[in-house]
Amino acid sequence: VVCCSDADGCLLFDAASGAVVGQAQQHGASGVEVFHSGDRLLTWGSEGHATLVGEGGETICRLIGHTEDIVVGRVFPGGERVITGSLDGRAVIWDARSCSLRFDLVHKASQVIMVSILQGGDLVAVMTSFGSVKVWNALTGEALRVLVNPSTIFSSLPAMGIDCSLRGSCLAVNALGEIVIWHAPTGFELRDFQTYPNLTDHMAVSPSGDVLAAC
Protein backbone atom coordinates (compact mmCIF):
# COMPACT_ATOMS: atom_id res chain seq x y z
CA VAL A 1 0.00 0.00 0.00
CA VAL A 2 1.32 3.45 -0.91
CA CYS A 3 0.29 6.83 0.52
CA CYS A 4 1.70 10.15 -0.73
CA SER A 5 1.62 13.60 0.85
CA ASP A 6 3.40 16.92 0.39
CA ALA A 7 5.06 16.64 3.79
CA ASP A 8 6.25 13.02 3.86
CA GLY A 9 6.59 12.13 0.21
CA CYS A 10 5.39 8.56 -0.43
CA LEU A 11 5.29 5.95 2.32
CA LEU A 12 5.22 2.26 1.41
CA PHE A 13 3.34 -0.04 3.79
CA ASP A 14 3.18 -3.80 4.09
CA ALA A 15 -0.49 -4.55 3.42
CA ALA A 16 -0.57 -7.47 5.89
CA SER A 17 1.14 -5.92 8.92
CA GLY A 18 0.72 -2.21 8.27
CA ALA A 19 4.43 -1.63 8.87
CA VAL A 20 6.32 1.01 6.88
CA VAL A 21 8.71 -0.79 4.53
CA GLY A 22 10.02 2.14 2.50
CA GLN A 23 9.84 5.86 1.87
CA ALA A 24 10.22 7.74 -1.39
CA GLN A 25 11.24 11.37 -1.09
CA GLN A 26 8.74 12.50 -3.71
CA HIS A 27 7.68 15.78 -2.12
CA GLY A 28 4.92 17.48 -4.05
CA ALA A 29 3.61 14.19 -5.43
CA SER A 30 -0.13 14.41 -6.01
CA GLY A 31 -0.70 10.91 -7.38
CA VAL A 32 0.74 7.42 -7.40
CA GLU A 33 0.13 4.21 -9.36
CA VAL A 34 1.58 0.82 -8.42
CA PHE A 35 2.97 -1.43 -11.15
CA HIS A 36 1.03 -4.70 -11.47
CA SER A 37 4.19 -6.58 -10.46
CA GLY A 38 4.24 -4.62 -7.19
CA ASP A 39 7.95 -3.82 -7.43
CA ARG A 40 7.76 -0.25 -8.78
CA LEU A 41 5.71 2.92 -8.49
CA LEU A 42 4.82 5.76 -10.80
CA THR A 43 4.43 9.08 -8.98
CA TRP A 44 3.53 12.46 -10.43
CA GLY A 45 2.73 15.98 -9.35
CA SER A 46 3.49 19.65 -9.73
CA GLU A 47 5.83 21.32 -12.22
CA GLY A 48 5.59 18.46 -14.70
CA HIS A 49 7.51 15.98 -12.58
CA ALA A 50 6.94 12.22 -12.82
CA THR A 51 9.16 9.57 -11.27
CA LEU A 52 9.61 5.81 -11.36
CA VAL A 53 10.32 4.53 -7.85
CA GLY A 54 11.59 1.14 -6.64
CA GLU A 55 9.84 -0.95 -4.01
CA GLY A 56 12.28 0.28 -1.37
CA GLY A 57 11.58 3.92 -2.14
CA GLU A 58 14.67 4.55 -4.27
CA THR A 59 14.35 6.72 -7.37
CA ILE A 60 14.83 4.72 -10.57
CA CYS A 61 14.50 7.63 -12.97
CA ARG A 62 12.63 10.85 -13.62
CA LEU A 63 10.36 11.27 -16.62
CA ILE A 64 11.15 14.69 -18.03
CA GLY A 65 9.05 16.28 -20.75
CA HIS A 66 5.93 17.95 -19.36
CA THR A 67 5.98 21.71 -18.83
CA GLU A 68 3.02 21.99 -16.42
CA ASP A 69 1.49 19.99 -13.58
CA ILE A 70 0.83 16.30 -14.22
CA VAL A 71 -2.67 15.39 -13.04
CA VAL A 72 -2.99 11.71 -13.98
CA GLY A 73 -0.80 8.67 -14.56
CA ARG A 74 -1.41 5.03 -15.48
CA VAL A 75 0.72 1.89 -15.83
CA PHE A 76 0.18 -0.34 -18.86
CA PRO A 77 -0.30 -4.09 -18.42
CA GLY A 78 3.07 -5.78 -18.35
CA GLY A 79 4.74 -2.72 -16.84
CA GLU A 80 6.82 -1.85 -19.91
CA ARG A 81 5.03 1.47 -20.52
CA VAL A 82 3.39 4.23 -18.50
CA ILE A 83 1.30 7.23 -19.54
CA THR A 84 1.01 10.65 -17.92
CA GLY A 85 -1.46 13.46 -18.61
CA SER A 86 -0.71 17.11 -17.94
CA LEU A 87 -2.20 20.57 -17.89
CA ASP A 88 0.21 21.38 -20.73
CA GLY A 89 -2.27 19.67 -23.09
CA ARG A 90 -0.24 16.52 -23.63
CA ALA A 91 -0.55 12.85 -22.75
CA VAL A 92 2.86 11.18 -22.95
CA ILE A 93 3.56 7.46 -23.27
CA TRP A 94 6.93 6.54 -21.72
CA ASP A 95 9.14 3.46 -21.98
CA ALA A 96 9.33 2.30 -18.35
CA ARG A 97 12.55 0.38 -18.97
CA SER A 98 14.64 3.12 -20.57
CA CYS A 99 12.62 6.04 -19.08
CA SER A 100 12.46 7.58 -22.55
CA LEU A 101 9.54 9.31 -24.25
CA ARG A 102 7.83 7.08 -26.80
CA PHE A 103 4.80 9.06 -27.98
CA ASP A 104 3.59 12.61 -27.38
CA LEU A 105 -0.20 12.74 -27.72
CA VAL A 106 -0.91 16.45 -28.13
CA HIS A 107 -4.32 18.01 -27.46
CA LYS A 108 -4.16 21.61 -28.66
CA ALA A 109 -5.71 24.45 -26.65
CA SER A 110 -6.91 22.21 -23.83
CA GLN A 111 -5.63 20.44 -20.73
CA VAL A 112 -5.45 16.67 -20.31
CA ILE A 113 -7.28 15.67 -17.14
CA MET A 114 -8.01 11.93 -17.53
CA VAL A 115 -6.49 8.96 -19.35
CA SER A 116 -7.65 5.36 -19.50
CA ILE A 117 -6.10 2.22 -20.97
CA LEU A 118 -8.09 -0.39 -22.87
CA GLN A 119 -7.76 -3.43 -25.12
CA GLY A 120 -4.85 -4.80 -23.10
CA GLY A 121 -2.76 -1.66 -23.62
CA ASP A 122 -3.21 -1.34 -27.39
CA LEU A 123 -5.41 1.77 -27.07
CA VAL A 124 -5.70 4.74 -24.74
CA ALA A 125 -8.54 7.21 -24.30
CA VAL A 126 -7.76 10.79 -23.31
CA MET A 127 -10.23 13.32 -21.90
CA THR A 128 -9.52 17.05 -21.87
CA SER A 129 -10.72 19.93 -19.75
CA PHE A 130 -12.85 21.00 -22.72
CA GLY A 131 -14.86 17.78 -22.39
CA SER A 132 -13.58 16.08 -25.54
CA VAL A 133 -12.55 12.42 -25.69
CA LYS A 134 -10.05 11.07 -28.21
CA VAL A 135 -8.86 7.48 -28.76
CA TRP A 136 -5.21 6.84 -29.64
CA ASN A 137 -3.25 3.81 -30.78
CA ALA A 138 -0.83 3.32 -27.88
CA LEU A 139 1.52 1.18 -29.99
CA THR A 140 2.04 3.73 -32.78
CA GLY A 141 0.99 7.06 -31.27
CA GLU A 142 -1.62 7.52 -34.02
CA ALA A 143 -4.84 9.42 -33.27
CA LEU A 144 -7.71 7.12 -34.25
CA ARG A 145 -10.89 9.09 -33.63
CA VAL A 146 -12.65 11.71 -31.56
CA LEU A 147 -15.63 10.18 -29.78
CA VAL A 148 -16.83 13.28 -27.95
CA ASN A 149 -16.36 16.80 -29.30
CA PRO A 150 -18.52 19.55 -27.75
CA SER A 151 -17.27 22.13 -30.28
CA THR A 152 -18.88 20.60 -33.38
CA ILE A 153 -22.14 21.85 -34.91
CA PHE A 154 -23.73 18.55 -33.88
CA SER A 155 -22.15 18.96 -30.49
CA SER A 156 -22.38 16.25 -27.89
CA LEU A 157 -22.47 16.95 -24.19
CA PRO A 158 -19.01 17.53 -22.72
CA ALA A 159 -17.50 14.51 -21.01
CA MET A 160 -17.16 14.67 -17.24
CA GLY A 161 -15.35 11.38 -16.80
CA ILE A 162 -14.18 8.26 -18.64
CA ASP A 163 -13.29 4.69 -17.81
CA CYS A 164 -12.36 1.74 -20.00
CA SER A 165 -12.37 -2.04 -19.88
CA LEU A 166 -8.69 -2.85 -19.45
CA ARG A 167 -8.88 -6.15 -21.33
CA GLY A 168 -11.79 -5.25 -23.60
CA SER A 169 -12.80 -2.52 -26.04
CA CYS A 170 -15.55 -0.69 -24.14
CA LEU A 171 -15.19 2.99 -23.28
CA ALA A 172 -17.69 4.58 -20.91
CA VAL A 173 -18.16 8.34 -21.09
CA ASN A 174 -19.95 10.17 -18.30
CA ALA A 175 -21.77 13.28 -19.53
CA LEU A 176 -24.51 15.45 -18.04
CA GLY A 177 -27.43 13.14 -17.39
CA GLU A 178 -26.19 10.14 -19.36
CA ILE A 179 -23.48 7.51 -19.64
CA VAL A 180 -22.59 6.42 -23.17
CA ILE A 181 -20.79 3.14 -23.86
CA TRP A 182 -18.65 3.15 -27.00
CA HIS A 183 -16.79 0.45 -28.88
CA ALA A 184 -13.53 2.38 -28.93
CA PRO A 185 -11.77 0.72 -31.91
CA THR A 186 -14.66 1.47 -34.29
CA GLY A 187 -16.36 4.46 -32.64
CA PHE A 188 -19.69 2.61 -32.61
CA GLU A 189 -22.10 3.61 -29.83
CA LEU A 190 -23.16 0.46 -27.97
CA ARG A 191 -25.51 1.73 -25.28
CA ASP A 192 -26.81 4.93 -23.71
CA PHE A 193 -27.84 5.01 -20.06
CA GLN A 194 -30.05 7.99 -19.24
CA THR A 195 -29.36 9.10 -15.65
CA TYR A 196 -31.03 12.55 -15.74
CA PRO A 197 -32.09 14.26 -13.46
CA ASN A 198 -29.50 12.47 -11.35
CA LEU A 199 -25.89 13.26 -12.25
CA THR A 200 -23.16 10.64 -12.02
CA ASP A 201 -20.16 11.59 -9.91
CA HIS A 202 -18.10 8.42 -10.35
CA MET A 203 -18.18 5.31 -12.49
CA ALA A 204 -16.03 2.24 -13.14
CA VAL A 205 -15.93 -0.41 -15.85
CA SER A 206 -14.83 -3.97 -15.10
CA PRO A 207 -11.67 -5.20 -16.91
CA SER A 208 -13.79 -7.39 -19.20
CA GLY A 209 -16.30 -4.63 -19.94
CA ASP A 210 -19.26 -6.71 -18.77
CA VAL A 211 -20.08 -4.62 -15.68
CA LEU A 212 -20.51 -0.86 -15.21
CA ALA A 213 -20.85 0.69 -11.75
CA ALA A 214 -21.98 4.29 -11.30
CA CYS A 215 -22.86 6.49 -8.34
CSV table of C-alpha atoms in Angstrom, one decimal:
chain,number,residue,atom,x,y,z
A,1,VAL,CA,0.0,0.0,0.0
A,2,VAL,CA,1.3,3.5,-0.9
A,3,CYS,CA,0.3,6.8,0.5
A,4,CYS,CA,1.7,10.1,-0.7
A,5,SER,CA,1.6,13.6,0.8
A,6,ASP,CA,3.4,16.9,0.4
A,7,ALA,CA,5.1,16.6,3.8
A,8,ASP,CA,6.2,13.0,3.9
A,9,GLY,CA,6.6,12.1,0.2
A,10,CYS,CA,5.4,8.6,-0.4
A,11,LEU,CA,5.3,6.0,2.3
A,12,LEU,CA,5.2,2.3,1.4
A,13,PHE,CA,3.3,0.0,3.8
A,14,ASP,CA,3.2,-3.8,4.1
A,15,ALA,CA,-0.5,-4.6,3.4
A,16,ALA,CA,-0.6,-7.5,5.9
A,17,SER,CA,1.1,-5.9,8.9
A,18,GLY,CA,0.7,-2.2,8.3
A,19,ALA,CA,4.4,-1.6,8.9
A,20,VAL,CA,6.3,1.0,6.9
A,21,VAL,CA,8.7,-0.8,4.5
A,22,GLY,CA,10.0,2.1,2.5
A,23,GLN,CA,9.8,5.9,1.9
A,24,ALA,CA,10.2,7.7,-1.4
A,25,GLN,CA,11.2,11.4,-1.1
A,26,GLN,CA,8.7,12.5,-3.7
A,27,HIS,CA,7.7,15.8,-2.1
A,28,GLY,CA,4.9,17.5,-4.0
A,29,ALA,CA,3.6,14.2,-5.4
A,30,SER,CA,-0.1,14.4,-6.0
A,31,GLY,CA,-0.7,10.9,-7.4
A,32,VAL,CA,0.7,7.4,-7.4
A,33,GLU,CA,0.1,4.2,-9.4
A,34,VAL,CA,1.6,0.8,-8.4
A,35,PHE,CA,3.0,-1.4,-11.2
A,36,HIS,CA,1.0,-4.7,-11.5
A,37,SER,CA,4.2,-6.6,-10.5
A,38,GLY,CA,4.2,-4.6,-7.2
A,39,ASP,CA,7.9,-3.8,-7.4
A,40,ARG,CA,7.8,-0.3,-8.8
A,41,LEU,CA,5.7,2.9,-8.5
A,42,LEU,CA,4.8,5.8,-10.8
A,43,THR,CA,4.4,9.1,-9.0
A,44,TRP,CA,3.5,12.5,-10.4
A,45,GLY,CA,2.7,16.0,-9.4
A,46,SER,CA,3.5,19.6,-9.7
A,47,GLU,CA,5.8,21.3,-12.2
A,48,GLY,CA,5.6,18.5,-14.7
A,49,HIS,CA,7.5,16.0,-12.6
A,50,ALA,CA,6.9,12.2,-12.8
A,51,THR,CA,9.2,9.6,-11.3
A,52,LEU,CA,9.6,5.8,-11.4
A,53,VAL,CA,10.3,4.5,-7.8
A,54,GLY,CA,11.6,1.1,-6.6
A,55,GLU,CA,9.8,-0.9,-4.0
A,56,GLY,CA,12.3,0.3,-1.4
A,57,GLY,CA,11.6,3.9,-2.1
A,58,GLU,CA,14.7,4.5,-4.3
A,59,THR,CA,14.4,6.7,-7.4
A,60,ILE,CA,14.8,4.7,-10.6
A,61,CYS,CA,14.5,7.6,-13.0
A,62,ARG,CA,12.6,10.8,-13.6
A,63,LEU,CA,10.4,11.3,-16.6
A,64,ILE,CA,11.2,14.7,-18.0
A,65,GLY,CA,9.1,16.3,-20.7
A,66,HIS,CA,5.9,17.9,-19.4
A,67,THR,CA,6.0,21.7,-18.8
A,68,GLU,CA,3.0,22.0,-16.4
A,69,ASP,CA,1.5,20.0,-13.6
A,70,ILE,CA,0.8,16.3,-14.2
A,71,VAL,CA,-2.7,15.4,-13.0
A,72,VAL,CA,-3.0,11.7,-14.0
A,73,GLY,CA,-0.8,8.7,-14.6
A,74,ARG,CA,-1.4,5.0,-15.5
A,75,VAL,CA,0.7,1.9,-15.8
A,76,PHE,CA,0.2,-0.3,-18.9
A,77,PRO,CA,-0.3,-4.1,-18.4
A,78,GLY,CA,3.1,-5.8,-18.4
A,79,GLY,CA,4.7,-2.7,-16.8
A,80,GLU,CA,6.8,-1.8,-19.9
A,81,ARG,CA,5.0,1.5,-20.5
A,82,VAL,CA,3.4,4.2,-18.5
A,83,ILE,CA,1.3,7.2,-19.5
A,84,THR,CA,1.0,10.7,-17.9
A,85,GLY,CA,-1.5,13.5,-18.6
A,86,SER,CA,-0.7,17.1,-17.9
A,87,LEU,CA,-2.2,20.6,-17.9
A,88,ASP,CA,0.2,21.4,-20.7
A,89,GLY,CA,-2.3,19.7,-23.1
A,90,ARG,CA,-0.2,16.5,-23.6
A,91,ALA,CA,-0.6,12.9,-22.8
A,92,VAL,CA,2.9,11.2,-22.9
A,93,ILE,CA,3.6,7.5,-23.3
A,94,TRP,CA,6.9,6.5,-21.7
A,95,ASP,CA,9.1,3.5,-22.0
A,96,ALA,CA,9.3,2.3,-18.3
A,97,ARG,CA,12.6,0.4,-19.0
A,98,SER,CA,14.6,3.1,-20.6
A,99,CYS,CA,12.6,6.0,-19.1
A,100,SER,CA,12.5,7.6,-22.5
A,101,LEU,CA,9.5,9.3,-24.2
A,102,ARG,CA,7.8,7.1,-26.8
A,103,PHE,CA,4.8,9.1,-28.0
A,104,ASP,CA,3.6,12.6,-27.4
A,105,LEU,CA,-0.2,12.7,-27.7
A,106,VAL,CA,-0.9,16.4,-28.1
A,107,HIS,CA,-4.3,18.0,-27.5
A,108,LYS,CA,-4.2,21.6,-28.7
A,109,ALA,CA,-5.7,24.5,-26.6
A,110,SER,CA,-6.9,22.2,-23.8
A,111,GLN,CA,-5.6,20.4,-20.7
A,112,VAL,CA,-5.5,16.7,-20.3
A,113,ILE,CA,-7.3,15.7,-17.1
A,114,MET,CA,-8.0,11.9,-17.5
A,115,VAL,CA,-6.5,9.0,-19.3
A,116,SER,CA,-7.7,5.4,-19.5
A,117,ILE,CA,-6.1,2.2,-21.0
A,118,LEU,CA,-8.1,-0.4,-22.9
A,119,GLN,CA,-7.8,-3.4,-25.1
A,120,GLY,CA,-4.9,-4.8,-23.1
A,121,GLY,CA,-2.8,-1.7,-23.6
A,122,ASP,CA,-3.2,-1.3,-27.4
A,123,LEU,CA,-5.4,1.8,-27.1
A,124,VAL,CA,-5.7,4.7,-24.7
A,125,ALA,CA,-8.5,7.2,-24.3
A,126,VAL,CA,-7.8,10.8,-23.3
A,127,MET,CA,-10.2,13.3,-21.9
A,128,THR,CA,-9.5,17.1,-21.9
A,129,SER,CA,-10.7,19.9,-19.8
A,130,PHE,CA,-12.9,21.0,-22.7
A,131,GLY,CA,-14.9,17.8,-22.4
A,132,SER,CA,-13.6,16.1,-25.5
A,133,VAL,CA,-12.6,12.4,-25.7
A,134,LYS,CA,-10.0,11.1,-28.2
A,135,VAL,CA,-8.9,7.5,-28.8
A,136,TRP,CA,-5.2,6.8,-29.6
A,137,ASN,CA,-3.3,3.8,-30.8
A,138,ALA,CA,-0.8,3.3,-27.9
A,139,LEU,CA,1.5,1.2,-30.0
A,140,THR,CA,2.0,3.7,-32.8
A,141,GLY,CA,1.0,7.1,-31.3
A,142,GLU,CA,-1.6,7.5,-34.0
A,143,ALA,CA,-4.8,9.4,-33.3
A,144,LEU,CA,-7.7,7.1,-34.2
A,145,ARG,CA,-10.9,9.1,-33.6
A,146,VAL,CA,-12.7,11.7,-31.6
A,147,LEU,CA,-15.6,10.2,-29.8
A,148,VAL,CA,-16.8,13.3,-27.9
A,149,ASN,CA,-16.4,16.8,-29.3
A,150,PRO,CA,-18.5,19.5,-27.7
A,151,SER,CA,-17.3,22.1,-30.3
A,152,THR,CA,-18.9,20.6,-33.4
A,153,ILE,CA,-22.1,21.9,-34.9
A,154,PHE,CA,-23.7,18.6,-33.9
A,155,SER,CA,-22.1,19.0,-30.5
A,156,SER,CA,-22.4,16.3,-27.9
A,157,LEU,CA,-22.5,16.9,-24.2
A,158,PRO,CA,-19.0,17.5,-22.7
A,159,ALA,CA,-17.5,14.5,-21.0
A,160,MET,CA,-17.2,14.7,-17.2
A,161,GLY,CA,-15.3,11.4,-16.8
A,162,ILE,CA,-14.2,8.3,-18.6
A,163,ASP,CA,-13.3,4.7,-17.8
A,164,CYS,CA,-12.4,1.7,-20.0
A,165,SER,CA,-12.4,-2.0,-19.9
A,166,LEU,CA,-8.7,-2.8,-19.5
A,167,ARG,CA,-8.9,-6.2,-21.3
A,168,GLY,CA,-11.8,-5.3,-23.6
A,169,SER,CA,-12.8,-2.5,-26.0
A,170,CYS,CA,-15.5,-0.7,-24.1
A,171,LEU,CA,-15.2,3.0,-23.3
A,172,ALA,CA,-17.7,4.6,-20.9
A,173,VAL,CA,-18.2,8.3,-21.1
A,174,ASN,CA,-19.9,10.2,-18.3
A,175,ALA,CA,-21.8,13.3,-19.5
A,176,LEU,CA,-24.5,15.4,-18.0
A,177,GLY,CA,-27.4,13.1,-17.4
A,178,GLU,CA,-26.2,10.1,-19.4
A,179,ILE,CA,-23.5,7.5,-19.6
A,180,VAL,CA,-22.6,6.4,-23.2
A,181,ILE,CA,-20.8,3.1,-23.9
A,182,TRP,CA,-18.6,3.1,-27.0
A,183,HIS,CA,-16.8,0.4,-28.9
A,184,ALA,CA,-13.5,2.4,-28.9
A,185,PRO,CA,-11.8,0.7,-31.9
A,186,THR,CA,-14.7,1.5,-34.3
A,187,GLY,CA,-16.4,4.5,-32.6
A,188,PHE,CA,-19.7,2.6,-32.6
A,189,GLU,CA,-22.1,3.6,-29.8
A,190,LEU,CA,-23.2,0.5,-28.0
A,191,ARG,CA,-25.5,1.7,-25.3
A,192,ASP,CA,-26.8,4.9,-23.7
A,193,PHE,CA,-27.8,5.0,-20.1
A,194,GLN,CA,-30.1,8.0,-19.2
A,195,THR,CA,-29.4,9.1,-15.7
A,196,TYR,CA,-31.0,12.6,-15.7
A,197,PRO,CA,-32.1,14.3,-13.5
A,198,ASN,CA,-29.5,12.5,-11.3
A,199,LEU,CA,-25.9,13.3,-12.3
A,200,THR,CA,-23.2,10.6,-12.0
A,201,ASP,CA,-20.2,11.6,-9.9
A,202,HIS,CA,-18.1,8.4,-10.4
A,203,MET,CA,-18.2,5.3,-12.5
A,204,ALA,CA,-16.0,2.2,-13.1
A,205,VAL,CA,-15.9,-0.4,-15.8
A,206,SER,CA,-14.8,-4.0,-15.1
A,207,PRO,CA,-11.7,-5.2,-16.9
A,208,SER,CA,-13.8,-7.4,-19.2
A,209,GLY,CA,-16.3,-4.6,-19.9
A,210,ASP,CA,-19.3,-6.7,-18.8
A,211,VAL,CA,-20.1,-4.6,-15.7
A,212,LEU,CA,-20.5,-0.9,-15.2
A,213,ALA,CA,-20.8,0.7,-11.7
A,214,ALA,CA,-22.0,4.3,-11.3
A,215,CYS,CA,-22.9,6.5,-8.3
